[in-house]
PDB file of N, CA and C in Angstrom:
ATOM      1  N   MET A   1      -3.523  -3.871  34.762  1.00 36.00           N
ATOM      2  CA  MET A   1      -3.484  -2.847  33.729  1.00 36.00           C
ATOM      3  C   MET A   1      -2.370  -3.188  32.737  1.00 36.00           C
ATOM      4  N   ALA A   2      -2.638  -2.963  31.455  1.00 42.00           N
ATOM      5  CA  ALA A   2      -1.664  -3.295  30.417  1.00 42.00           C
ATOM      6  C   ALA A   2      -0.448  -2.382  30.504  1.00 42.00           C
ATOM      7  N   ASP A   3       0.679  -2.940  30.154  1.00 45.00           N
ATOM      8  CA  ASP A   3       1.934  -2.194  30.135  1.00 45.00           C
ATOM      9  C   ASP A   3       2.043  -1.467  28.801  1.00 45.00           C
ATOM     10  N   ASN A   4       2.106  -0.136  28.812  1.00 50.00           N
ATOM     11  CA  ASN A   4       2.222   0.648  27.592  1.00 50.00           C
ATOM     12  C   ASN A   4       3.700   0.824  27.272  1.00 50.00           C
ATOM     13  N   ARG A   5       4.161   0.140  26.245  1.00 56.00           N
ATOM     14  CA  ARG A   5       5.584   0.148  25.887  1.00 56.00           C
ATOM     15  C   ARG A   5       5.907   1.123  24.771  1.00 56.00           C
ATOM     16  N   ARG A   6       4.956   1.925  24.360  1.00 51.00           N
ATOM     17  CA  ARG A   6       5.207   2.863  23.260  1.00 51.00           C
ATOM     18  C   ARG A   6       6.286   3.863  23.635  1.00 51.00           C
ATOM     19  N   THR A   7       7.141   4.138  22.673  1.00 63.00           N
ATOM     20  CA  THR A   7       8.178   5.146  22.887  1.00 63.00           C
ATOM     21  C   THR A   7       7.879   6.418  22.101  1.00 63.00           C
ATOM     22  N   SER A   8       6.819   6.392  21.285  1.00 78.00           N
ATOM     23  CA  SER A   8       6.442   7.545  20.462  1.00 78.00           C
ATOM     24  C   SER A   8       5.003   7.938  20.761  1.00 78.00           C
ATOM     25  N   THR A   9       4.712   9.228  20.676  1.00 88.00           N
ATOM     26  CA  THR A   9       3.363   9.726  20.891  1.00 88.00           C
ATOM     27  C   THR A   9       2.460   9.330  19.729  1.00 88.00           C
ATOM     28  N   ARG A  10       1.277   8.790  20.051  1.00 90.00           N
ATOM     29  CA  ARG A  10       0.297   8.422  19.027  1.00 90.00           C
ATOM     30  C   ARG A  10      -0.559   9.628  18.657  1.00 90.00           C
ATOM     31  N   HIS A  11      -0.970   9.665  17.392  1.00 93.00           N
ATOM     32  CA  HIS A  11      -1.848  10.720  16.892  1.00 93.00           C
ATOM     33  C   HIS A  11      -2.991  10.066  16.128  1.00 93.00           C
ATOM     34  N   GLU A  12      -4.232  10.446  16.469  1.00 93.00           N
ATOM     35  CA  GLU A  12      -5.379   9.913  15.741  1.00 93.00           C
ATOM     36  C   GLU A  12      -5.406  10.510  14.344  1.00 93.00           C
ATOM     37  N   VAL A  13      -5.581   9.637  13.357  1.00 96.00           N
ATOM     38  CA  VAL A  13      -5.629  10.048  11.953  1.00 96.00           C
ATOM     39  C   VAL A  13      -6.668   9.193  11.233  1.00 96.00           C
ATOM     40  N   ASP A  14      -6.938   9.521  10.019  1.00 97.00           N
ATOM     41  CA  ASP A  14      -7.753   8.688   9.136  1.00 97.00           C
ATOM     42  C   ASP A  14      -7.116   8.802   7.759  1.00 97.00           C
ATOM     43  N   ILE A  15      -6.199   7.883   7.494  1.00 98.00           N
ATOM     44  CA  ILE A  15      -5.387   7.942   6.279  1.00 98.00           C
ATOM     45  C   ILE A  15      -5.562   6.646   5.497  1.00 98.00           C
ATOM     46  N   ALA A  16      -5.872   6.764   4.211  1.00 98.00           N
ATOM     47  CA  ALA A  16      -5.937   5.596   3.335  1.00 98.00           C
ATOM     48  C   ALA A  16      -4.541   4.996   3.215  1.00 98.00           C
ATOM     49  N   ALA A  17      -4.485   3.668   3.211  1.00 98.00           N
ATOM     50  CA  ALA A  17      -3.189   2.990   3.133  1.00 98.00           C
ATOM     51  C   ALA A  17      -3.352   1.666   2.403  1.00 98.00           C
ATOM     52  N   ARG A  18      -2.222   1.081   2.088  1.00 98.00           N
ATOM     53  CA  ARG A  18      -2.164  -0.289   1.588  1.00 98.00           C
ATOM     54  C   ARG A  18      -1.156  -1.020   2.457  1.00 98.00           C
ATOM     55  N   ILE A  19      -1.441  -2.275   2.739  1.00 98.00           N
ATOM     56  CA  ILE A  19      -0.502  -3.078   3.513  1.00 98.00           C
ATOM     57  C   ILE A  19      -0.199  -4.334   2.708  1.00 98.00           C
ATOM     58  N   LYS A  20       1.076  -4.616   2.560  1.00 97.00           N
ATOM     59  CA  LYS A  20       1.497  -5.786   1.790  1.00 97.00           C
ATOM     60  C   LYS A  20       1.854  -6.899   2.757  1.00 97.00           C
ATOM     61  N   VAL A  21       1.070  -7.968   2.663  1.00 92.00           N
ATOM     62  CA  VAL A  21       1.294  -9.170   3.456  1.00 92.00           C
ATOM     63  C   VAL A  21       1.492 -10.280   2.438  1.00 92.00           C
ATOM     64  N   GLY A  22       2.696 -10.788   2.307  1.00 85.00           N
ATOM     65  CA  GLY A  22       2.944 -11.752   1.244  1.00 85.00           C
ATOM     66  C   GLY A  22       3.067 -11.022  -0.085  1.00 85.00           C
ATOM     67  N   ALA A  23       2.382 -11.537  -1.124  1.00 86.00           N
ATOM     68  CA  ALA A  23       2.566 -11.006  -2.470  1.00 86.00           C
ATOM     69  C   ALA A  23       1.656  -9.832  -2.818  1.00 86.00           C
ATOM     70  N   GLU A  24       0.433  -9.817  -2.295  1.00 87.00           N
ATOM     71  CA  GLU A  24      -0.552  -8.836  -2.734  1.00 87.00           C
ATOM     72  C   GLU A  24      -0.854  -7.781  -1.678  1.00 87.00           C
ATOM     73  N   PRO A  25      -0.744  -6.483  -2.022  1.00 93.00           N
ATOM     74  CA  PRO A  25      -1.158  -5.444  -1.077  1.00 93.00           C
ATOM     75  C   PRO A  25      -2.683  -5.401  -0.963  1.00 93.00           C
ATOM     76  N   GLU A  26      -3.186  -5.010   0.212  1.00 95.00           N
ATOM     77  CA  GLU A  26      -4.624  -4.830   0.384  1.00 95.00           C
ATOM     78  C   GLU A  26      -4.889  -3.458   0.985  1.00 95.00           C
ATOM     79  N   ASP A  27      -6.041  -2.907   0.631  1.00 98.00           N
ATOM     80  CA  ASP A  27      -6.427  -1.586   1.121  1.00 98.00           C
ATOM     81  C   ASP A  27      -6.831  -1.656   2.585  1.00 98.00           C
ATOM     82  N   CYS A  28      -6.529  -0.596   3.325  1.00 98.00           N
ATOM     83  CA  CYS A  28      -6.920  -0.477   4.727  1.00 98.00           C
ATOM     84  C   CYS A  28      -6.865   1.000   5.089  1.00 98.00           C
ATOM     85  N   ARG A  29      -7.077   1.310   6.359  1.00 98.00           N
ATOM     86  CA  ARG A  29      -6.992   2.687   6.833  1.00 98.00           C
ATOM     87  C   ARG A  29      -6.115   2.722   8.067  1.00 98.00           C
ATOM     88  N   ILE A  30      -5.386   3.827   8.231  1.00 98.00           N
ATOM     89  CA  ILE A  30      -4.586   4.039   9.434  1.00 98.00           C
ATOM     90  C   ILE A  30      -5.446   4.835  10.405  1.00 98.00           C
ATOM     91  N   GLY A  31      -5.638   4.299  11.619  1.00 97.00           N
ATOM     92  CA  GLY A  31      -6.461   4.946  12.639  1.00 97.00           C
ATOM     93  C   GLY A  31      -5.659   5.787  13.604  1.00 97.00           C
ATOM     94  N   ASN A  32      -4.426   5.377  13.874  1.00 96.00           N
ATOM     95  CA  ASN A  32      -3.511   6.248  14.608  1.00 96.00           C
ATOM     96  C   ASN A  32      -2.101   5.960  14.152  1.00 96.00           C
ATOM     97  N   LEU A  33      -1.246   6.955  14.357  1.00 96.00           N
ATOM     98  CA  LEU A  33       0.075   6.934  13.749  1.00 96.00           C
ATOM     99  C   LEU A  33       1.076   7.585  14.686  1.00 96.00           C
ATOM    100  N   SER A  34       2.273   7.034  14.719  1.00 95.00           N
ATOM    101  CA  SER A  34       3.372   7.629  15.484  1.00 95.00           C
ATOM    102  C   SER A  34       4.656   7.400  14.700  1.00 95.00           C
ATOM    103  N   MET A  35       5.749   7.922  15.222  1.00 95.00           N
ATOM    104  CA  MET A  35       7.044   7.676  14.587  1.00 95.00           C
ATOM    105  C   MET A  35       7.406   6.194  14.660  1.00 95.00           C
ATOM    106  N   GLY A  36       6.853   5.491  15.622  1.00 95.00           N
ATOM    107  CA  GLY A  36       7.212   4.089  15.828  1.00 95.00           C
ATOM    108  C   GLY A  36       6.291   3.073  15.205  1.00 95.00           C
ATOM    109  N   GLY A  37       5.108   3.500  14.733  1.00 97.00           N
ATOM    110  CA  GLY A  37       4.195   2.518  14.178  1.00 97.00           C
ATOM    111  C   GLY A  37       2.817   3.075  13.898  1.00 97.00           C
ATOM    112  N   ALA A  38       1.872   2.154  13.636  1.00 98.00           N
ATOM    113  CA  ALA A  38       0.524   2.562  13.251  1.00 98.00           C
ATOM    114  C   ALA A  38      -0.492   1.512  13.653  1.00 98.00           C
ATOM    115  N   PHE A  39      -1.727   1.976  13.882  1.00 98.00           N
ATOM    116  CA  PHE A  39      -2.870   1.089  14.029  1.00 98.00           C
ATOM    117  C   PHE A  39      -3.557   1.029  12.681  1.00 98.00           C
ATOM    118  N   MET A  40      -3.620  -0.169  12.111  1.00 98.00           N
ATOM    119  CA  MET A  40      -4.201  -0.378  10.796  1.00 98.00           C
ATOM    120  C   MET A  40      -5.579  -1.005  10.963  1.00 98.00           C
ATOM    121  N   MET A  41      -6.621  -0.345  10.469  1.00 98.00           N
ATOM    122  CA  MET A  41      -7.980  -0.870  10.547  1.00 98.00           C
ATOM    123  C   MET A  41      -8.172  -1.859   9.403  1.00 98.00           C
ATOM    124  N   MET A  42      -8.171  -3.141   9.771  1.00 98.00           N
ATOM    125  CA  MET A  42      -8.220  -4.211   8.773  1.00 98.00           C
ATOM    126  C   MET A  42      -8.481  -5.542   9.463  1.00 98.00           C
ATOM    127  N   ARG A  43      -8.381  -6.616   8.721  1.00 96.00           N
ATOM    128  CA  ARG A  43      -8.574  -7.963   9.263  1.00 96.00           C
ATOM    129  C   ARG A  43      -7.413  -8.347  10.175  1.00 96.00           C
ATOM    130  N   ARG A  44      -7.615  -9.398  10.943  1.00 96.00           N
ATOM    131  CA  ARG A  44      -6.545  -9.913  11.806  1.00 96.00           C
ATOM    132  C   ARG A  44      -5.375 -10.425  10.964  1.00 96.00           C
ATOM    133  N   LEU A  45      -4.175 -10.287  11.512  1.00 96.00           N
ATOM    134  CA  LEU A  45      -2.967 -10.860  10.914  1.00 96.00           C
ATOM    135  C   LEU A  45      -2.179 -11.543  12.018  1.00 96.00           C
ATOM    136  N   PRO A  46      -1.357 -12.532  11.670  1.00 96.00           N
ATOM    137  CA  PRO A  46      -0.570 -13.223  12.693  1.00 96.00           C
ATOM    138  C   PRO A  46       0.475 -12.301  13.325  1.00 96.00           C
ATOM    139  N   MET A  47       0.592 -12.377  14.643  1.00 97.00           N
ATOM    140  CA  MET A  47       1.633 -11.614  15.333  1.00 97.00           C
ATOM    141  C   MET A  47       2.999 -12.065  14.825  1.00 97.00           C
ATOM    142  N   GLY A  48       3.897 -11.101  14.666  1.00 97.00           N
ATOM    143  CA  GLY A  48       5.235 -11.398  14.165  1.00 97.00           C
ATOM    144  C   GLY A  48       5.356 -11.351  12.653  1.00 97.00           C
ATOM    145  N   GLU A  49       4.227 -11.258  11.950  1.00 96.00           N
ATOM    146  CA  GLU A  49       4.235 -11.200  10.482  1.00 96.00           C
ATOM    147  C   GLU A  49       4.939  -9.925  10.014  1.00 96.00           C
ATOM    148  N   ARG A  50       5.804 -10.054   9.014  1.00 96.00           N
ATOM    149  CA  ARG A  50       6.484  -8.890   8.423  1.00 96.00           C
ATOM    150  C   ARG A  50       5.586  -8.317   7.332  1.00 96.00           C
ATOM    151  N   VAL A  51       5.441  -6.994   7.325  1.00 97.00           N
ATOM    152  CA  VAL A  51       4.562  -6.320   6.369  1.00 97.00           C
ATOM    153  C   VAL A  51       5.249  -5.063   5.842  1.00 97.00           C
ATOM    154  N   THR A  52       4.717  -4.549   4.747  1.00 97.00           N
ATOM    155  CA  THR A  52       5.116  -3.239   4.245  1.00 97.00           C
ATOM    156  C   THR A  52       3.856  -2.395   4.132  1.00 97.00           C
ATOM    157  N   VAL A  53       3.891  -1.204   4.708  1.00 98.00           N
ATOM    158  CA  VAL A  53       2.751  -0.286   4.704  1.00 98.00           C
ATOM    159  C   VAL A  53       3.072   0.868   3.757  1.00 98.00           C
ATOM    160  N   TYR A  54       2.115   1.202   2.891  1.00 97.00           N
ATOM    161  CA  TYR A  54       2.259   2.305   1.943  1.00 97.00           C
ATOM    162  C   TYR A  54       1.162   3.327   2.227  1.00 97.00           C
ATOM    163  N   PHE A  55       1.531   4.601   2.365  1.00 98.00           N
ATOM    164  CA  PHE A  55       0.532   5.643   2.594  1.00 98.00           C
ATOM    165  C   PHE A  55       1.099   7.001   2.204  1.00 98.00           C
ATOM    166  N   ARG A  56       0.193   7.954   2.017  1.00 97.00           N
ATOM    167  CA  ARG A  56       0.570   9.333   1.695  1.00 97.00           C
ATOM    168  C   ARG A  56       0.124  10.247   2.820  1.00 97.00           C
ATOM    169  N   LEU A  57       0.971  11.206   3.139  1.00 96.00           N
ATOM    170  CA  LEU A  57       0.642  12.222   4.138  1.00 96.00           C
ATOM    171  C   LEU A  57       0.125  13.462   3.422  1.00 96.00           C
ATOM    172  N   PRO A  58      -0.826  14.194   4.025  1.00 92.00           N
ATOM    173  CA  PRO A  58      -1.333  15.405   3.379  1.00 92.00           C
ATOM    174  C   PRO A  58      -0.256  16.467   3.167  1.00 92.00           C
ATOM    175  N   THR A  59       0.835  16.379   3.909  1.00 90.00           N
ATOM    176  CA  THR A  59       1.884  17.399   3.848  1.00 90.00           C
ATOM    177  C   THR A  59       3.105  16.968   3.033  1.00 90.00           C
ATOM    178  N   HIS A  60       3.028  15.823   2.366  1.00 90.00           N
ATOM    179  CA  HIS A  60       4.197  15.270   1.686  1.00 90.00           C
ATOM    180  C   HIS A  60       3.767  14.700   0.335  1.00 90.00           C
ATOM    181  N   ASP A  61       4.519  14.988  -0.704  1.00 89.00           N
ATOM    182  CA  ASP A  61       4.148  14.550  -2.048  1.00 89.00           C
ATOM    183  C   ASP A  61       4.377  13.068  -2.302  1.00 89.00           C
ATOM    184  N   SER A  62       5.454  12.525  -1.775  1.00 91.00           N
ATOM    185  CA  SER A  62       5.826  11.146  -2.076  1.00 91.00           C
ATOM    186  C   SER A  62       5.134  10.154  -1.149  1.00 91.00           C
ATOM    187  N   GLU A  63       4.943   8.949  -1.663  1.00 95.00           N
ATOM    188  CA  GLU A  63       4.367   7.877  -0.853  1.00 95.00           C
ATOM    189  C   GLU A  63       5.378   7.417   0.195  1.00 95.00           C
ATOM    190  N   ILE A  64       4.902   7.197   1.410  1.00 96.00           N
ATOM    191  CA  ILE A  64       5.729   6.640   2.482  1.00 96.00           C
ATOM    192  C   ILE A  64       5.678   5.124   2.356  1.00 96.00           C
ATOM    193  N   GLU A  65       6.819   4.482   2.457  1.00 96.00           N
ATOM    194  CA  GLU A  65       6.908   3.021   2.460  1.00 96.00           C
ATOM    195  C   GLU A  65       7.581   2.622   3.766  1.00 96.00           C
ATOM    196  N   ALA A  66       6.830   1.940   4.629  1.00 96.00           N
ATOM    197  CA  ALA A  66       7.337   1.579   5.952  1.00 96.00           C
ATOM    198  C   ALA A  66       7.284   0.071   6.143  1.00 96.00           C
ATOM    199  N   VAL A  67       8.428  -0.531   6.365  1.00 96.00           N
ATOM    200  CA  VAL A  67       8.502  -1.959   6.675  1.00 96.00           C
ATOM    201  C   VAL A  67       8.280  -2.112   8.169  1.00 96.00           C
ATOM    202  N   GLY A  68       7.517  -3.124   8.549  1.00 97.00           N
ATOM    203  CA  GLY A  68       7.236  -3.295   9.969  1.00 97.00           C
ATOM    204  C   GLY A  68       6.858  -4.712  10.328  1.00 97.00           C
ATOM    205  N   THR A  69       6.509  -4.877  11.603  1.00 98.00           N
ATOM    206  CA  THR A  69       6.151  -6.171  12.170  1.00 98.00           C
ATOM    207  C   THR A  69       4.821  -6.041  12.901  1.00 98.00           C
ATOM    208  N   ILE A  70       3.932  -7.009  12.732  1.00 98.00           N
ATOM    209  CA  ILE A  70       2.662  -7.029  13.455  1.00 98.00           C
ATOM    210  C   ILE A  70       2.957  -7.370  14.911  1.00 98.00           C
ATOM    211  N   ARG A  71       2.577  -6.464  15.822  1.00 98.00           N
ATOM    212  CA  ARG A  71       2.831  -6.658  17.258  1.00 98.00           C
ATOM    213  C   ARG A  71       1.596  -7.097  18.018  1.00 98.00           C
ATOM    214  N   TRP A  72       0.400  -6.776  17.506  1.00 97.00           N
ATOM    215  CA  TRP A  72      -0.846  -7.256  18.091  1.00 97.00           C
ATOM    216  C   TRP A  72      -1.923  -7.231  17.023  1.00 97.00           C
ATOM    217  N   SER A  73      -2.998  -8.012  17.264  1.00 98.00           N
ATOM    218  CA  SER A  73      -4.057  -8.134  16.277  1.00 98.00           C
ATOM    219  C   SER A  73      -5.390  -8.369  16.984  1.00 98.00           C
ATOM    220  N   THR A  74      -6.430  -7.628  16.569  1.00 97.00           N
ATOM    221  CA  THR A  74      -7.782  -7.791  17.105  1.00 97.00           C
ATOM    222  C   THR A  74      -8.760  -7.788  15.936  1.00 97.00           C
ATOM    223  N   ASP A  75     -10.049  -7.937  16.254  1.00 96.00           N
ATOM    224  CA  ASP A  75     -11.067  -7.866  15.204  1.00 96.00           C
ATOM    225  C   ASP A  75     -11.160  -6.472  14.587  1.00 96.00           C
ATOM    226  N   GLN A  76     -10.691  -5.441  15.305  1.00 96.00           N
ATOM    227  CA  GLN A  76     -10.740  -4.073  14.793  1.00 96.00           C
ATOM    228  C   GLN A  76      -9.543  -3.715  13.918  1.00 96.00           C
ATOM    229  N   GLY A  77      -8.426  -4.406  14.081  1.00 98.00           N
ATOM    230  CA  GLY A  77      -7.250  -4.089  13.291  1.00 98.00           C
ATOM    231  C   GLY A  77      -5.980  -4.625  13.911  1.00 98.00           C
ATOM    232  N   VAL A  78      -4.852  -4.130  13.413  1.00 98.00           N
ATOM    233  CA  VAL A  78      -3.547  -4.624  13.855  1.00 98.00           C
ATOM    234  C   VAL A  78      -2.632  -3.464  14.221  1.00 98.00           C
ATOM    235  N   GLY A  79      -1.709  -3.736  15.113  1.00 98.00           N
ATOM    236  CA  GLY A  79      -0.674  -2.783  15.469  1.00 98.00           C
ATOM    237  C   GLY A  79       0.607  -3.133  14.747  1.00 98.00           C
ATOM    238  N   VAL A  80       1.122  -2.204  13.969  1.00 98.00           N
ATOM    239  CA  VAL A  80       2.366  -2.405  13.220  1.00 98.00           C
ATOM    240  C   VAL A  80       3.460  -1.568  13.868  1.00 98.00           C
ATOM    241  N   GLN A  81       4.556  -2.215  14.214  1.00 97.00           N
ATOM    242  CA  GLN A  81       5.740  -1.492  14.693  1.00 97.00           C
ATOM    243  C   GLN A  81       6.671  -1.310  13.505  1.00 97.00           C
ATOM    244  N   PHE A  82       6.977  -0.040  13.190  1.00 97.00           N
ATOM    245  CA  PHE A  82       7.890   0.226  12.083  1.00 97.00           C
ATOM    246  C   PHE A  82       9.290  -0.218  12.473  1.00 97.00           C
ATOM    247  N   ASP A  83       9.952  -0.885  11.530  1.00 94.00           N
ATOM    248  CA  ASP A  83      11.309  -1.376  11.783  1.00 94.00           C
ATOM    249  C   ASP A  83      12.367  -0.423  11.259  1.00 94.00           C
ATOM    250  N   GLY A  84      11.932   0.667  10.699  1.00 82.00           N
ATOM    251  CA  GLY A  84      12.880   1.659  10.204  1.00 82.00           C
ATOM    252  C   GLY A  84      12.328   2.363   8.988  1.00 82.00           C
ATOM    253  N   LEU A  85      12.489   3.654   8.967  1.00 91.00           N
ATOM    254  CA  LEU A  85      12.090   4.477   7.831  1.00 91.00           C
ATOM    255  C   LEU A  85      13.334   5.127   7.247  1.00 91.00           C
ATOM    256  N   ARG A  86      13.289   5.432   5.966  1.00 93.00           N
ATOM    257  CA  ARG A  86      14.387   6.175   5.354  1.00 93.00           C
ATOM    258  C   ARG A  86      14.396   7.591   5.913  1.00 93.00           C
ATOM    259  N   ALA A  87      15.511   8.267   5.813  1.00 94.00           N
ATOM    260  CA  ALA A  87      15.672   9.601   6.406  1.00 94.00           C
ATOM    261  C   ALA A  87      14.623  10.589   5.904  1.00 94.00           C
ATOM    262  N   ARG A  88      14.372  10.615   4.618  1.00 92.00           N
ATOM    263  CA  ARG A  88      13.397  11.544   4.040  1.00 92.00           C
ATOM    264  C   ARG A  88      11.999  11.271   4.592  1.00 92.00           C
ATOM    265  N   GLU A  89      11.647   9.990   4.741  1.00 93.00           N
ATOM    266  CA  GLU A  89      10.334   9.621   5.259  1.00 93.00           C
ATOM    267  C   GLU A  89      10.225   9.909   6.751  1.00 93.00           C
ATOM    268  N   THR A  90      11.310   9.711   7.487  1.00 94.00           N
ATOM    269  CA  THR A  90      11.326  10.045   8.915  1.00 94.00           C
ATOM    270  C   THR A  90      11.084  11.537   9.099  1.00 94.00           C
ATOM    271  N   TRP A  91      11.742  12.366   8.301  1.00 94.00           N
ATOM    272  CA  TRP A  91      11.561  13.816   8.376  1.00 94.00           C
ATOM    273  C   TRP A  91      10.121  14.194   8.052  1.00 94.00           C
ATOM    274  N   ALA A  92       9.573  13.654   6.955  1.00 95.00           N
ATOM    275  CA  ALA A  92       8.209  13.993   6.535  1.00 95.00           C
ATOM    276  C   ALA A  92       7.188  13.567   7.586  1.00 95.00           C
ATOM    277  N   LEU A  93       7.344  12.374   8.130  1.00 96.00           N
ATOM    278  CA  LEU A  93       6.415  11.888   9.151  1.00 96.00           C
ATOM    279  C   LEU A  93       6.512  12.736  10.413  1.00 96.00           C
ATOM    280  N   GLY A  94       7.717  13.080  10.818  1.00 94.00           N
ATOM    281  CA  GLY A  94       7.909  13.920  11.999  1.00 94.00           C
ATOM    282  C   GLY A  94       7.257  15.283  11.844  1.00 94.00           C
ATOM    283  N   LYS A  95       7.430  15.917  10.695  1.00 93.00           N
ATOM    284  CA  LYS A  95       6.825  17.229  10.443  1.00 93.00           C
ATOM    285  C   LYS A  95       5.298  17.136  10.468  1.00 93.00           C
ATOM    286  N   TYR A  96       4.757  16.099   9.860  1.00 95.00           N
ATOM    287  CA  TYR A  96       3.306  15.921   9.843  1.00 95.00           C
ATOM    288  C   TYR A  96       2.770  15.705  11.260  1.00 95.00           C
ATOM    289  N   LEU A  97       3.406  14.829  12.019  1.00 94.00           N
ATOM    290  CA  LEU A  97       2.925  14.517  13.367  1.00 94.00           C
ATOM    291  C   LEU A  97       3.024  15.710  14.309  1.00 94.00           C
ATOM    292  N   GLU A  98       4.019  16.571  14.115  1.00 92.00           N
ATOM    293  CA  GLU A  98       4.151  17.785  14.939  1.00 92.00           C
ATOM    294  C   GLU A  98       2.925  18.683  14.834  1.00 92.00           C
ATOM    295  N   SER A  99       2.231  18.614  13.714  1.00 90.00           N
ATOM    296  CA  SER A  99       1.080  19.495  13.487  1.00 90.00           C
ATOM    297  C   SER A  99      -0.225  18.932  14.060  1.00 90.00           C
ATOM    298  N   LEU A 100      -0.187  17.714  14.606  1.00 86.00           N
ATOM    299  CA  LEU A 100      -1.404  17.052  15.090  1.00 86.00           C
ATOM    300  C   LEU A 100      -1.459  16.991  16.608  1.00 86.00           C
ATOM    301  N   PRO A 101      -2.683  16.971  17.190  1.00 76.00           N
ATOM    302  CA  PRO A 101      -2.799  16.742  18.637  1.00 76.00           C
ATOM    303  C   PRO A 101      -2.510  15.278  18.959  1.00 76.00           C
ATOM    304  N   SER A 102      -2.062  15.001  20.174  1.00 71.00           N
ATOM    305  CA  SER A 102      -1.789  13.629  20.614  1.00 71.00           C
ATOM    306  C   SER A 102      -3.093  12.886  20.853  1.00 71.00           C
ATOM    307  N   ALA A 103      -3.078  11.573  20.613  1.00 62.00           N
ATOM    308  CA  ALA A 103      -4.235  10.722  20.916  1.00 62.00           C
ATOM    309  C   ALA A 103      -4.284  10.464  22.417  1.00 62.00           C
ATOM    310  N   PRO A 104      -5.488  10.238  22.951  1.00 62.00           N
ATOM    311  CA  PRO A 104      -5.587   9.949  24.400  1.00 62.00           C
ATOM    312  C   PRO A 104      -4.940   8.628  24.768  1.00 62.00           C
TER     313      PRO A 104
END
């Protein structure tokens, strides 16, 4: 059985996003989200790749910008571990996630 190393509760979502890999951002969708990272529905990316994810929450006016690292990749998408959010974005994400049920 796989070792689940998550330290944050995941929440199923369907949020439009952009992910910047190299110079050009590309459109994708967030399938689940936590304080620690996100599942991005998109093409495979190399593990360890540094990315920036941009998305808007329904409860927050400003765009969230999250720098992260690709931790796993499949044909369905990639797992991004956030490397740190600014205080305002951490607060907004926390408030939004509190209102959602946990993913199984």
